[in-house]
Structures are given as structure tokens and as C-alpha cells.
Amino acid sequence: MRTWLSRCTAVPGSRRGKWLVLVAWLIAAMALGPLAGKLGEVSDTSANAFLPRGAESAEVNTQLERFRADDLMSAVVVYVGEDPLGEEARAKVETDRGALAALAEEGHSVSETIPSDDGLALVVVVPLSGTDQALLAERVEEIRDVVSAGNPSGVEALVGGAGGATADAYNVFESLDITLMSITALVVVLLLLFTYRSPVLWLFPVIAVAFAAVLTQAGAYLLAEYAGLQVDPQSSGVLMVLVFGVGTDYALLLISRYREELRAEEDRHVAMRSALRRTLPAVVASAATVAAGLLCLAMADMNSSRSMGLVGVVGIAFGFLAMVTVLPALLVVAGRWVFWPRIPRFTDTPTASVGRWERIGNAVAARPRRAWVLSLAAVAVLAMNMFGASMGLPQTGWFQTPPESVHAQERLSEHYPSGTSDPTILITDTADAEQVARQAEALPGVASVETAAVTPDGESTQLTVVLSDAPDSKEAMDTIRELRDTTDALVGGNTAQALDKETAFARDLMVVVPAVLIVVLLVLIVLLRALVAPLLLLATVVISYFAAFGAANLLFTHVYDHAGIDWSMPLLGFVFLVALGIDYNIFLMHRVREETLRLGHRRGVVAGLAGTGGVITSAGLVLAGTFAVFAVLPLVSMAQMGVIVGIGILIDTFLVRTVLVPALALDLGAKRFWWPGALARDSDEGTDREEDTPRTDTSREQVVV
């Protein structure tokens, strides 16, 4: 392994190898660059892409293809007045119906006007084609232009229903990738400028990440097109954040080590080879841990979760590859001047100094038990706020700034049975259709049942069921369960989909979470060659997840005013936080292990913290900043993921990795912390305890992250 690593790291830092690496990346980027822009073409935007595999509601969506109206999606126009709507309002609606007829799907007509029982609302349903979402969004905008013009005083016209909601969601996702990439790149550039305080150095990680982003998108496109990789708009958006965040983390680690080596080596090529050789094991372990954690999502029932996991692995692979090849080559080609104005100069006599992180390490080492108890108490206080969290996000709460379709649904629920704009779909054998309809009508949560369509062969019938309660409410989901238990029919529609998602996420949480914990634990055991230390590190990351969830719940409730927490957050938040959060413990403990071999356990822990404190803190800020970009997106679910992961990374960076982990390691001592590895037998703890103020030697031999 050492020979293989030595050979691999010698290429980007060698005099000829650096040019070969850059030429290879340029050729790959030019050849595959055109494919990067095609990722959206293979992105699956169908409803089943966001449903569990094998779900009954997904089967209904598939069965709908057998019906003539399989591609229809209704836009529901609701006219609402403060007073009962009179002749003037009705005349406006009839005029609009004439104009809307030209926008309806060919061969289908606009519905008759449907008045509410209280006389305060009128509804018109416009059938549209749902096969082309871009065209659907265009038609919905045209409908809104028609119905919003010339309304009588006090009358409001809104467009919602499945067609309106789909159009609003399409408008959000259409520019999602560009928005995410632009904001993420800006955040990374600003944080790198703050970290390096150099007008030049920040550019090199960004260039390397740009290479990785191009090949990541191209690779994801090729895998989706020819290998069946499922990609949806949400996973493609997260993909770019992962590449920027994780790639920049690895860049910070390598550049920090390269700077140290430049002070000890006169030849920058030798310095880069040494930096790569010493950082590569930790970076490989980190990338393998993140990739393995994301791969566990392949076990999920939710199609969107599996897509996010598998697509994320592609981003991690190319991000890692770029940071250990093209970035070193770029830095070696450029020379020392890229660090201006703080250019590292070669010196034969490295100086030792007590820095900020060594002082923190000494403070933790002075009273380690008090340090870990207090830090654990702080984390526990935050974690307590997760109890009582409102789980489940209704359709009206999908967007941070509710679009028109949400307001339309609210108006419909005020004046009509709540399920009018979003009926439940039943598919049954035609011979049983009448009996199924009677069974459905007998349920208390059902307002009405109608026959919608029959397949051309006459074997199957589609029924539309209007529920009395708001779609995806608890009461509506109870009615869906009763429909499935009572009738011999497939039950689908948005409310059934919400129920199936909730069930699938609960199942995935029980399956994926243990798998992630086992995989991460095995990686830590191999890396640290111990058992107790990996178990403690994994426990600290899990604790920080609960703290992040609790802190985020406070923000969702009192700052963002979200209607609830999306069901996907417990699973996705856990996977991302454990996979990404363990990175910093890997960087820290890999260094601590090396230092312990030289200095003994106590001094090794302090030296490891001092040697990695600055770079890990910078990396944590960058990764948290990139995920925080999600917080400004219009989709609540993505905003919530950004907040949870961002808070969790900050807790890991500033509390868990800085205080909790070192304090636990010091309080337990080498024999217990490194058990049953060689360090538990070989560390000279007695010598360490005699040192009241351990110092960190900053010589080249010691800096071994």
C-alpha cells in the first residue's frame, strides 16, 4: 500500500507528471464538457421519482398510462369574493371560460362553473396535458393572465390544483442547478478569501473544483443515460454542493500540508510529493467514509433517497480525484508565489511556537473530565429541543414563500370539500367498479365518488374520490387507509403518495441508519487500528446529529415558521451529518495517532489538535457555508436539509472535534482509548502526565495530517 501511494503521489508533484496530469484533465474536460449540460435531459421529474419503489400510489401512476386521460392534469381556477358573488362575477367567469377553452388540452373542454354552498366562490377546471412540464408551466401562466384581468372589485382569481402546483414546482426546479452552483461558488470564494487572505491562492481550489464539477455532471449523465442511474432535480442540486463542499475541504487540507512542507523543502516538487504522501491516507479514508455512507442510501425504498445517495457518490469520487491530481499539479506549476503575501520560505531550522490551537489543547488537557462533561451537557441541551418536533410537511408548506397554487388550495379548502382540487384516484376492475364506489361513498371521510375513465379494453375503471379533509392531512391519510382496507382497488393520488412516503421514510430510517453506522465504524477501525476510539468517535457524531436536529427545530419553529419538518430530514440529515461530520474526526485522529506514536498519548492528543485545528476549522466553515446555501432556496425540504447539516457541521467543528473528542481521549488514557490496538500497549502515559504544558514541535516530521 505504501509503495502504491508513493507512486500515485509522485506523479502530480513531479516535474513531468504535473504537465501530464493537467493535459489529461484538460482533454477530459473538453471531451466531456458538452455532456455536463445534458444532465437535466436525463433528470426524472415524474411523480414516481419521489415515491417509494413498490408503493401502491406509484403503481396507480403506472396504471394511469392505460387510460385515455393518462396525461391530463387539471388546473383549478377558484374565484373568491368577500361577499356572495353576483351576476357581474358570474359573467366574468363565463367570459374567462370562453378564453380558457383555447388553452385546454385538445379534445377536452373546460368544466362548467361549480359554485360553493356558501355562494362566496366559483370554480372552473381546465384540463391540460401533463406530459411536457415546460408547456404545462407556460399554459398555467397564460391561464393566470386570463383570469386575473378585469375582475370585479373584491373578487380574487387564483389558479391551483395539480396543474398549478406542478407548474410552480417546475418553475422552482428549472433554475435550481444554476442558482445553487452560482451561490455555492460565491460562498466558497468568499470563505477561501477570508481563510487565506490572499488575492491569488483561493483561485486554485476553485479551478480544481470546477474541473471536478464538469466531470461529475458528465459522469452522472453517462451513468443515467447508459447505466440506469436515477437522477432527479433534487439530487442533481445536492450533487454540486457536495462537490464544492467536500472538494474544498480536501483542498484546504492539502494546501495546509503543502505550506508546511515548503518551509522544510527547498524544491517545491519534493514538498508536494511529501504533502500528498502524508495527507492521502486521511483523504482516502474520508472520501471512502462519505462514499460508503451515501451508498447505504441504495438500501432505501424511497427512489429520491437512493438517487441522492448514488449520485452523491459520483460527486465524491470526482471531487477526491481532482483534489489529489489537478490541484497539486496546478500548485506546483505556479510555484510559491501563489501564497502571497504570506509566502512560505525554505528554512533549515523550523521554529516552534505555541499557537491558538495548542493553547486550546492545553486548556482541555488541564481538566479533560470537566471539559467533556460540560461540552456533552451543551450538546444534550440542544438535543432536547428535538422532542416534540412536528413531523410531516403538508403541501401548503412545501415552499418558503407560498406560490399561487398554495393560496388557491387554501381558498378551496375554505369553501369546498378540501379534496376538491386534488382528488384521490381509485383503479379497479370494471366489473367491481359500482361496488367499490358504494364502499368508498360509505366512508365518513369521503365527500363524493365519480367515474373518471375506462380503459379502451373496458377491463379497468378509474374513480375519482373527493375527500372531506385537506389533502395529506392526518384525517385524509386515515381515509386512505380505510379505502385500501375496505375496497378492492388500487388507491393513489397525492394524499396516498404522502402516506406512502411517510411509511417508506420510517422503514428506511430503521434500515439505512444501522447500515451507515456499521460502515463508518468499520472504516474507523481500519484507520485507527482500535475499537474503543472508533466507537467513541461514532457516538460523538451521532450526538452532534441530535443536537443539530434540536437546534434546527428551534429555527424551523420560531424563525422560519415552517409548518413541520419534512419526513425525509431524519434520514437524509443523519446520513449527510454522519458521513461528512466523521471527516473531521478522521483528520484529527489520524494526526493524533501519528503524534502519539512519537510523543505519547497525552502530548500526542494536544499536538494533533494543535496541528489540525486551523485547517479543520476552515474546512468546517466552508462545508457548513455550502450547505447553508440551501437555506435560501424556495423549497422548504431543501432549506431544512441545509440548516440541519450546516448546524451539525458547525457543532462538530467547534465543539465535538475541538473539546469533546480530545477531552474523552485524554480522560480515558491510552490503554482504554486505543484498546485493543498497539497504542494501548506502547504509549508511555506516565511520561505524558508529567508534562504540565506540552508543546507542539512544528517541524516537518511532526506535521503528518
XYZ file of C-alpha atoms in Angstrom:
705
model
C 0.000 0.000 0.000
C 2.805 2.401 0.873
C 4.539 1.663 -2.434
C 1.309 2.236 -4.351
C 0.636 5.500 -2.522
C 4.192 6.641 -3.118
C 3.883 6.036 -6.836
C 0.492 7.744 -7.116
C 1.544 10.823 -5.178
C 4.771 11.178 -7.131
C 3.021 11.926 -10.428
C 1.214 15.270 -9.804
C 4.215 16.658 -7.931
C 6.911 15.587 -10.375
C 8.483 17.832 -12.988
C 6.940 15.987 -15.925
C 3.978 14.401 -14.199
C 2.364 17.742 -13.351
C 2.057 18.581 -17.053
C 0.724 15.135 -17.912
C -1.932 15.486 -15.213
C -3.035 18.930 -16.399
C -3.142 17.856 -20.060
C -5.173 14.760 -19.158
C -7.708 16.829 -17.197
C -7.959 19.441 -19.951
C -8.595 16.758 -22.570
C -11.205 15.091 -20.358
C -12.926 18.404 -19.601
C -13.054 19.417 -23.276
C -14.258 15.979 -24.372
C -16.896 15.543 -21.669
C -17.772 19.197 -21.071
C -20.662 19.224 -23.594
C -22.234 16.280 -21.757
C -22.239 18.165 -18.444
C -25.002 20.434 -19.689
C -27.187 17.457 -20.567
C -27.727 16.206 -17.030
C -31.101 17.936 -16.919
C -32.202 15.984 -20.000
C -31.999 12.675 -18.137
C -33.371 14.025 -14.876
C -36.525 12.167 -13.846
C -39.217 14.651 -12.868
C -42.092 12.171 -12.764
C -44.074 11.648 -9.575
C -42.659 8.138 -9.168
C -39.126 9.550 -8.889
C -40.110 10.899 -5.462
C -42.102 7.846 -4.326
C -41.082 4.560 -2.712
C -40.384 1.655 -5.025
C -43.285 -0.763 -4.995
C -45.660 1.759 -3.410
C -49.347 1.395 -4.228
C -49.572 5.053 -5.254
C -46.673 4.514 -7.671
C -48.494 1.529 -9.157
C -51.538 3.769 -9.672
C -49.379 6.249 -11.601
C -48.197 3.401 -13.796
C -51.713 2.072 -14.314
C -52.940 5.512 -15.375
C -50.983 5.076 -18.596
C -53.652 2.593 -19.704
C -56.370 5.251 -19.618
C -57.128 7.756 -22.339
C -56.700 10.674 -19.971
C -53.415 9.407 -18.583
C -51.546 12.587 -19.476
C -54.145 15.039 -18.231
C -53.508 17.369 -15.315
C -56.158 19.789 -14.166
C -55.612 23.449 -13.394
C -58.289 24.547 -10.923
C -59.345 28.205 -11.101
C -61.071 29.480 -7.974
C -62.841 32.856 -7.870
C -63.380 34.099 -4.317
C -65.230 37.172 -3.097
C -65.699 38.822 0.257
C -69.464 38.848 -0.378
C -71.671 36.391 -2.301
C -70.691 36.504 -5.978
C -73.323 38.216 -8.107
C -74.115 38.464 -11.804
C -71.071 40.601 -12.597
C -68.714 37.974 -11.168
C -70.554 35.130 -12.891
C -70.386 36.979 -16.200
C -66.617 37.389 -15.751
C -66.267 33.661 -15.102
C -68.263 32.786 -18.226
C -66.113 35.149 -20.296
C -62.992 33.505 -18.891
C -64.351 30.044 -19.696
C -64.536 31.026 -23.326
C -60.938 32.233 -23.320
C -59.720 29.213 -21.372
C -61.237 26.803 -23.876
C -58.446 27.719 -26.285
C -55.840 26.754 -23.656
C -57.378 23.411 -22.667
C -55.877 20.175 -23.965
C -57.128 19.316 -27.443
C -60.205 17.116 -27.327
C -61.150 18.183 -23.802
C -63.352 21.002 -22.588
C -63.381 23.385 -19.657
C -65.732 22.312 -16.888
C -68.983 24.011 -16.068
C -68.829 26.616 -13.309
C -69.054 24.975 -9.881
C -70.476 27.259 -7.159
C -69.730 26.778 -3.474
C -72.522 26.163 -0.990
C -71.850 29.482 0.761
C -72.034 31.445 -2.511
C -68.625 33.041 -1.943
C -66.648 31.044 -4.524
C -66.830 29.701 -8.056
C -64.580 27.024 -9.557
C -63.632 26.197 -13.135
C -61.423 23.206 -14.029
C -59.163 23.409 -17.090
C -57.746 20.073 -18.372
C -54.113 20.375 -19.505
C -51.501 17.989 -20.837
C -49.063 16.839 -18.167
C -46.523 15.152 -20.440
C -44.434 18.284 -21.044
C -43.902 20.193 -17.811
C -42.394 23.207 -19.579
C -45.504 23.513 -21.746
C -47.707 22.925 -18.694
C -45.993 25.772 -16.829
C -46.466 28.032 -19.859
C -50.170 27.172 -20.080
C -50.704 27.802 -16.367
C -49.110 31.247 -16.684
C -51.414 32.017 -19.613
C -54.423 30.903 -17.554
C -53.333 33.168 -14.718
C -53.035 36.091 -17.089
C -56.573 35.468 -18.349
C -58.329 35.045 -15.002
C -56.526 37.862 -13.189
C -57.546 40.561 -15.673
C -60.674 42.644 -15.182
C -62.091 41.021 -12.062
C -64.907 42.883 -10.292
C -63.999 44.733 -7.108
C -63.478 42.398 -4.175
C -63.101 39.290 -6.343
C -59.830 37.342 -6.431
C -58.985 34.652 -9.012
C -56.301 32.064 -8.237
C -55.026 29.045 -10.184
C -54.127 25.879 -8.296
C -54.904 22.198 -8.418
C -52.427 19.578 -9.572
C -51.646 21.586 -12.715
C -50.935 24.801 -10.822
C -48.832 23.041 -8.173
C -46.813 21.168 -10.796
C -46.168 24.371 -12.745
C -44.997 26.168 -9.596
C -42.685 23.276 -8.701
C -41.301 23.210 -12.255
C -40.500 26.920 -12.100
C -38.561 26.303 -8.884
C -36.570 23.334 -10.201
C -35.943 24.854 -13.638
C -33.242 27.216 -12.375
C -32.303 25.243 -9.258
C -28.961 23.903 -10.524
C -27.791 27.273 -11.839
C -28.877 29.066 -8.672
C -27.222 26.516 -6.411
C -23.973 26.468 -8.354
C -23.743 30.256 -8.538
C -24.453 30.889 -4.860
C -22.283 27.972 -3.723
C -19.336 29.162 -5.822
C -19.717 32.674 -4.398
C -19.813 31.368 -0.818
C -16.744 29.186 -1.369
C -14.771 32.056 -2.940
C -15.603 34.423 -0.077
C -14.695 31.851 2.570
C -11.429 30.994 0.823
C -10.536 34.677 0.611
C -11.230 35.005 4.331
C -9.230 31.849 5.117
C -6.131 32.554 3.047
C -6.220 36.355 2.931
C -4.522 36.011 -0.426
C -5.748 37.530 -3.699
C -4.392 34.538 -5.633
C -4.433 31.295 -3.627
C -8.239 30.984 -3.464
C -8.366 30.622 -7.251
C -6.577 27.261 -7.344
C -9.093 25.245 -5.263
C -11.902 26.849 -7.254
C -10.306 25.830 -10.566
C -9.834 22.277 -9.301
C -13.445 22.133 -8.080
C -14.614 23.453 -11.457
C -12.815 20.566 -13.178
C -14.450 18.152 -10.753
C -17.890 19.702 -11.298
C -17.682 19.332 -15.083
C -16.623 15.700 -14.946
C -19.135 14.964 -12.189
C -22.062 16.220 -14.234
C -20.797 14.469 -17.355
C -20.232 11.232 -15.449
C -23.677 11.395 -13.851
C -25.232 11.990 -17.285
C -23.438 8.991 -18.821
C -24.412 6.742 -15.914
C -28.027 7.902 -16.109
C -28.202 7.508 -19.875
C -26.448 4.159 -20.227
C -26.322 2.516 -16.795
C -29.771 3.286 -15.404
C -28.647 5.707 -12.672
C -31.715 7.555 -11.451
C -31.263 11.330 -11.248
C -33.919 13.754 -10.064
C -33.736 17.575 -9.783
C -33.165 17.466 -6.033
C -30.235 15.042 -6.210
C -28.603 16.935 -9.078
C -28.773 20.121 -6.993
C -27.244 18.444 -3.931
C -24.560 16.992 -6.201
C -22.962 20.365 -6.896
C -22.993 21.360 -3.238
C -21.249 18.102 -2.336
C -18.566 18.600 -4.979
C -17.866 22.182 -3.904
C -18.011 21.489 -0.171
C -16.111 18.217 0.071
C -13.660 19.139 -2.698
C -12.772 22.397 -0.970
C -12.297 20.535 2.339
C -9.713 18.253 0.758
C -8.069 21.240 -0.920
C -7.699 23.054 2.405
C -6.097 20.001 3.985
C -3.621 19.525 1.142
C -2.701 23.216 0.844
C -2.120 23.456 4.595
C 0.219 20.490 4.486
C 1.957 21.804 1.328
C 2.625 25.133 3.044
C 4.328 23.289 5.911
C 6.430 21.229 3.538
C 7.563 24.323 1.615
C 9.175 25.599 4.808
C 11.134 22.361 5.124
C 11.956 21.654 1.451
C 13.739 23.926 -0.981
C 12.317 22.100 -4.019
C 8.551 22.617 -4.342
C 8.203 19.307 -6.229
C 9.649 17.406 -3.285
C 7.433 19.400 -0.931
C 4.286 18.494 -2.878
C 5.155 14.810 -3.051
C 5.720 14.791 0.693
C 2.484 16.682 1.328
C 0.496 14.252 -0.814
C 2.104 11.218 0.781
C 1.248 12.427 4.275
C -2.287 13.654 3.599
C -3.503 10.999 1.185
C -4.325 8.293 3.787
C -6.624 10.661 5.683
C -8.229 11.979 2.486
C -8.748 8.461 1.140
C -10.332 7.386 4.438
C -12.549 10.468 4.412
C -13.700 10.007 0.818
C -14.277 6.289 1.387
C -16.350 7.011 4.503
C -18.549 9.591 2.798
C -18.997 7.430 -0.293
C -19.775 4.322 1.758
C -22.289 6.244 3.862
C -24.045 7.581 0.783
C -24.022 4.135 -0.821
C -26.081 2.898 2.123
C -28.931 5.004 0.746
C -29.151 2.429 -2.056
C -30.941 0.281 0.547
C -33.734 2.846 0.875
C -37.209 2.297 -0.542
C -37.562 5.973 -1.463
C -36.446 6.496 -5.053
C -35.343 10.068 -4.302
C -33.165 8.925 -1.374
C -31.485 6.245 -3.472
C -30.912 8.773 -6.245
C -29.331 11.274 -3.855
C -27.031 8.628 -2.412
C -25.827 7.136 -5.691
C -25.462 10.481 -7.456
C -23.593 11.817 -4.432
C -21.033 9.015 -4.708
C -20.236 10.178 -8.245
C -19.566 13.686 -6.928
C -17.373 12.437 -4.072
C -15.309 10.289 -6.462
C -14.561 13.089 -8.933
C -14.062 15.650 -6.164
C -11.489 13.416 -4.498
C -9.756 12.652 -7.787
C -9.471 16.330 -8.713
C -8.075 17.370 -5.341
C -5.265 14.788 -5.346
C -4.271 15.231 -9.005
C -5.166 18.500 -10.719
C -4.849 20.722 -7.614
C -1.315 19.525 -6.736
C -0.287 19.913 -10.378
C -1.632 23.481 -10.532
C 0.092 24.471 -7.290
C 3.452 23.031 -8.343
C 3.273 24.702 -11.757
C 2.503 28.075 -10.166
C 5.223 27.942 -7.505
C 5.485 29.533 -4.073
C 4.194 32.959 -5.133
C 0.553 31.750 -5.012
C 0.722 32.134 -1.207
C 1.437 35.873 -1.477
C 1.548 37.921 0.689
C 2.457 35.176 3.227
C 4.865 33.181 1.084
C 6.381 30.169 2.910
C 10.184 30.361 2.712
C 12.597 27.467 2.985
C 14.462 27.270 6.284
C 16.722 24.611 7.748
C 15.655 25.445 11.287
C 11.872 25.172 11.717
C 10.671 27.217 14.636
C 8.343 26.049 17.339
C 5.673 28.276 18.770
C 2.613 27.976 20.915
C -0.384 28.777 18.742
C -4.048 29.294 19.435
C -4.988 25.642 18.962
C -2.173 24.409 21.163
C -3.405 26.721 23.927
C -6.900 25.250 23.489
C -5.419 21.760 23.659
C -3.532 22.585 26.830
C -6.685 24.009 28.411
C -8.610 20.811 27.576
C -5.723 18.657 28.823
C -5.636 20.516 32.156
C -9.120 19.281 33.131
C -10.325 16.820 30.492
C -13.204 15.361 32.501
C -14.741 18.730 33.178
C -14.261 19.645 29.502
C -16.086 16.640 28.107
C -18.850 16.741 30.714
C -19.605 20.417 30.024
C -19.440 20.003 26.250
C -21.658 16.924 26.394
C -24.137 18.841 28.554
C -24.237 21.659 25.993
C -24.907 19.181 23.202
C -27.595 17.462 25.277
C -29.408 20.758 25.900
C -29.595 21.358 22.163
C -30.684 17.774 21.508
C -33.602 18.081 23.937
C -35.250 20.543 21.567
C -35.873 17.787 19.019
C -38.573 16.296 21.244
C -41.998 17.486 20.239
C -40.910 18.334 16.689
C -43.845 18.414 14.282
C -43.088 15.816 11.632
C -44.657 15.945 8.195
C -44.861 18.809 5.744
C -48.274 19.493 4.161
C -48.474 20.511 0.513
C -49.293 24.056 1.548
C -45.968 24.158 3.384
C -43.685 22.960 0.573
C -42.456 26.459 -0.287
C -40.848 29.077 1.953
C -42.730 31.760 0.048
C -46.042 30.096 -0.866
C -46.809 30.335 -4.608
C -50.237 30.990 -6.047
C -51.198 27.299 -6.131
C -50.861 27.109 -2.330
C -53.115 30.134 -1.818
C -55.592 28.612 -4.264
C -55.690 25.399 -2.227
C -56.324 27.388 0.941
C -59.263 29.199 -0.675
C -60.678 25.929 -1.984
C -60.480 24.347 1.447
C -62.404 27.289 2.912
C -65.383 26.977 0.543
C -65.389 23.401 -0.861
C -64.568 19.921 0.416
C -60.826 20.129 0.923
C -60.068 17.377 -1.572
C -61.894 19.054 -4.473
C -58.747 20.331 -6.184
C -56.746 17.181 -5.525
C -58.989 14.094 -5.658
C -57.861 10.615 -4.709
C -57.660 8.093 -7.544
C -59.018 4.561 -7.381
C -58.347 1.983 -10.082
C -60.367 -1.217 -10.061
C -61.766 -3.880 -12.353
C -64.752 -2.524 -14.264
C -66.907 -5.414 -13.035
C -66.293 -4.277 -9.441
C -66.464 -0.518 -10.058
C -70.004 0.018 -8.759
C -69.362 -1.965 -5.602
C -66.081 -0.124 -4.982
C -67.830 3.216 -5.470
C -70.534 2.293 -2.923
C -67.927 1.121 -0.418
C -65.970 4.352 -0.825
C -69.049 6.587 -0.519
C -69.958 4.874 2.748
C -66.771 6.060 4.434
C -67.160 9.186 6.594
C -64.074 10.908 5.140
C -65.341 10.713 1.538
C -67.338 13.624 0.109
C -68.091 12.212 -3.357
C -67.135 9.493 -5.856
C -67.279 9.757 -9.649
C -66.293 7.580 -12.590
C -63.468 9.348 -14.428
C -62.401 6.976 -17.210
C -62.401 3.419 -18.519
C -59.546 1.731 -20.347
C -60.056 1.147 -24.092
C -60.360 -2.598 -23.475
C -63.027 -1.948 -20.833
C -61.269 -4.028 -18.178
C -60.343 -1.284 -15.691
C -62.144 1.779 -14.358
C -60.734 4.927 -12.816
C -62.713 6.546 -9.996
C -62.042 9.979 -8.542
C -62.757 10.343 -4.822
C -63.077 13.779 -3.231
C -62.068 13.657 0.425
C -63.688 15.804 3.066
C -60.380 16.700 4.705
C -57.409 18.634 3.385
C -55.049 16.588 1.188
C -52.177 14.901 3.106
C -53.721 15.826 6.460
C -53.762 13.138 9.138
C -57.514 12.710 8.723
C -57.182 12.369 4.941
C -54.441 9.752 5.364
C -56.694 7.804 7.725
C -59.339 7.810 4.994
C -56.759 6.494 2.503
C -56.009 3.607 4.873
C -59.733 2.868 5.148
C -60.112 2.944 1.368
C -57.283 0.440 0.991
C -58.691 -1.804 3.720
C -62.319 -1.574 2.585
C -62.191 -1.600 -1.221
C -60.651 -3.979 -3.710
C -58.934 -1.171 -5.612
C -55.565 0.477 -6.039
C -55.571 3.813 -4.212
C -53.385 6.667 -5.448
C -53.239 10.447 -5.743
C -51.252 12.993 -3.759
C -52.694 12.074 -0.362
C -51.927 8.401 -0.912
C -48.443 9.371 -2.075
C -47.873 11.369 1.114
C -48.925 8.351 3.187
C -46.633 6.023 1.229
C -43.711 8.441 1.643
C -44.234 8.674 5.388
C -44.310 4.882 5.691
C -41.234 4.437 3.498
C -39.149 7.008 5.341
C -39.946 5.311 8.660
C -38.831 1.974 7.193
C -35.699 3.449 5.590
C -34.701 5.059 8.865
C -34.702 1.648 10.551
C -32.691 0.021 7.735
C -30.260 2.649 6.445
C -29.166 4.212 9.746
C -27.731 0.972 11.216
C -26.005 0.259 7.897
C -24.356 3.686 7.873
C -23.186 3.276 11.470
C -21.678 -0.138 10.758
C -19.896 1.022 7.598
C -18.437 4.130 9.240
C -17.368 2.132 12.289
C -15.504 -0.379 10.126
C -13.648 2.401 8.300
C -12.615 3.968 11.613
C -11.451 0.639 12.998
C -9.266 0.038 9.948
C -7.874 3.585 10.046
C -7.184 3.817 13.786
C -6.485 0.124 14.460
C -8.504 0.231 17.643
C -12.056 -0.413 18.826
C -12.852 1.935 21.695
C -11.702 5.081 19.885
C -13.859 4.392 16.776
C -16.903 3.654 18.944
C -16.454 6.926 20.840
C -15.907 8.933 17.651
C -19.032 7.483 16.093
C -21.011 8.186 19.261
C -19.922 11.833 19.285
C -21.070 12.309 15.690
C -24.462 10.748 16.464
C -24.812 13.020 19.490
C -23.999 16.072 17.376
C -26.702 14.975 14.913
C -29.329 15.014 17.660
C -28.060 18.410 18.797
C -28.227 19.748 15.246
C -31.756 18.423 14.816
C -32.831 20.030 18.070
C -31.261 23.392 17.238
C -32.737 23.284 13.756
C -36.183 22.531 15.165
C -35.987 25.757 17.177
C -35.196 27.702 13.999
C -37.938 25.998 11.975
C -40.489 26.779 14.672
C -39.555 30.290 15.778
C -37.618 31.820 12.864
C -38.686 30.175 9.620
C -42.231 29.375 10.822
C -42.329 26.099 8.893
C -45.494 24.038 9.083
C -43.482 20.962 10.053
C -40.290 19.027 9.332
C -40.193 17.042 6.130
C -40.230 13.283 6.671
C -37.014 12.899 4.666
C -34.971 15.012 7.097
C -34.308 12.448 9.868
C -32.809 10.031 7.329
C -31.017 12.385 4.928
C -29.833 14.648 7.728
C -28.382 11.664 9.582
C -26.609 10.200 6.553
C -25.052 13.500 5.494
C -24.043 14.527 9.009
C -22.524 11.188 9.984
C -20.762 10.733 6.647
C -19.485 14.315 6.469
C -19.103 15.005 10.176
C -16.891 11.985 10.746
C -14.431 13.544 8.268
C -13.108 15.988 10.828
C -12.681 13.285 13.420
C -10.768 11.281 10.822
C -8.474 14.234 10.071
C -7.952 14.882 13.783
C -7.478 11.317 14.993
C -5.262 10.293 12.091
C -2.955 13.115 13.159
C -3.325 12.270 16.858
C -2.396 8.661 16.198
C 0.755 9.691 14.357
C 1.706 12.138 17.107
C 1.001 9.578 19.826
C 3.487 7.223 18.212
C 6.144 9.936 18.614
C 5.207 11.770 21.764
C 2.975 9.533 23.824
C -0.769 9.728 24.281
C -1.295 12.961 26.232
C 1.131 15.102 24.277
C 0.041 13.408 21.051
C -3.598 14.434 21.566
C -2.635 18.067 22.197
C -0.191 18.092 19.289
C -2.793 16.556 16.983
C -5.353 19.187 17.923
C -2.803 21.971 17.501
C -1.660 20.686 14.136
C -5.131 20.283 12.618
C -7.160 22.991 14.386
C -6.815 25.746 11.818
C -7.355 23.715 8.667
C -10.273 21.693 10.073
C -11.985 24.841 11.320
C -11.627 26.438 7.899
C -12.878 23.260 6.237
C -15.871 23.134 8.570
C -16.783 26.731 7.835
C -16.586 26.105 4.088
C -18.683 22.927 4.206
C -21.258 24.481 6.537
C -21.369 27.548 4.304
C -22.023 25.500 1.181
C -24.890 23.591 2.804
C -26.244 26.830 4.249
C -26.897 27.861 0.644
C -29.906 25.523 0.761
C -31.465 27.710 3.445
C -32.248 30.446 0.915
C -33.907 28.113 -1.609
C -37.683 28.289 -2.043
C -38.218 24.576 -1.317
C -38.697 24.027 2.409
C -37.363 20.450 2.377
C -34.043 21.512 0.833
C -33.815 24.532 3.125
C -34.334 22.278 6.136
C -31.613 19.894 4.990
C -29.196 22.801 4.580
C -29.955 24.120 8.064
C -29.662 20.720 9.795
C -26.427 19.712 8.046
C -24.901 23.196 8.371
C -25.595 23.401 12.118
C -24.357 19.857 12.632
C -21.065 20.549 10.866
C -20.500 23.677 12.971
C -21.188 21.721 16.169
C -18.762 19.030 15.028
C -16.127 21.581 14.091
C -16.172 23.898 17.100
C -17.356 21.703 19.962
C -17.156 17.980 19.263
C -13.813 17.879 17.481
C -12.238 20.734 19.468
C -13.293 19.817 23.011
C -15.371 16.649 23.373
C -13.196 14.179 21.444
C -9.797 15.345 22.768
C -11.164 15.501 26.335
C -12.540 11.960 26.129
C -9.251 10.705 24.700
C -7.280 12.362 27.485
C -9.592 11.311 30.302
C -9.698 7.673 29.219
C -5.965 7.450 28.655
C -4.085 5.463 26.047
C -4.763 1.998 27.463
C -8.509 2.407 27.277
C -8.884 4.824 24.358
C -6.677 2.878 21.905
C -7.755 -0.586 23.116
C -7.037 -3.185 21.819
C -4.535 -1.679 19.382
C -0.786 -1.412 19.703
C -1.009 2.157 21.014
C -2.847 0.867 24.093
C 0.238 -1.211 24.933
C 3.055 1.027 23.723
C 2.048 4.573 24.789
C 4.017 5.941 27.722
C 1.239 7.605 29.672
C 3.353 8.167 32.757
C 5.756 10.397 30.881
C 2.867 12.350 29.388
C 1.287 13.101 32.735
C 4.492 14.633 33.986
C 4.292 17.250 31.249
C 2.121 20.068 32.509
C 2.353 22.180 29.393
C 3.025 20.040 26.335
C 4.432 21.933 23.387
C 3.904 21.234 19.728
C 7.014 20.839 17.621
C 6.166 22.270 14.233
C 8.994 20.529 12.423
C 8.351 18.765 9.163
C 8.476 15.312 10.699
C 5.630 16.082 13.047
C 3.103 17.659 10.679
C 1.580 14.466 9.340
C -2.126 15.093 8.756
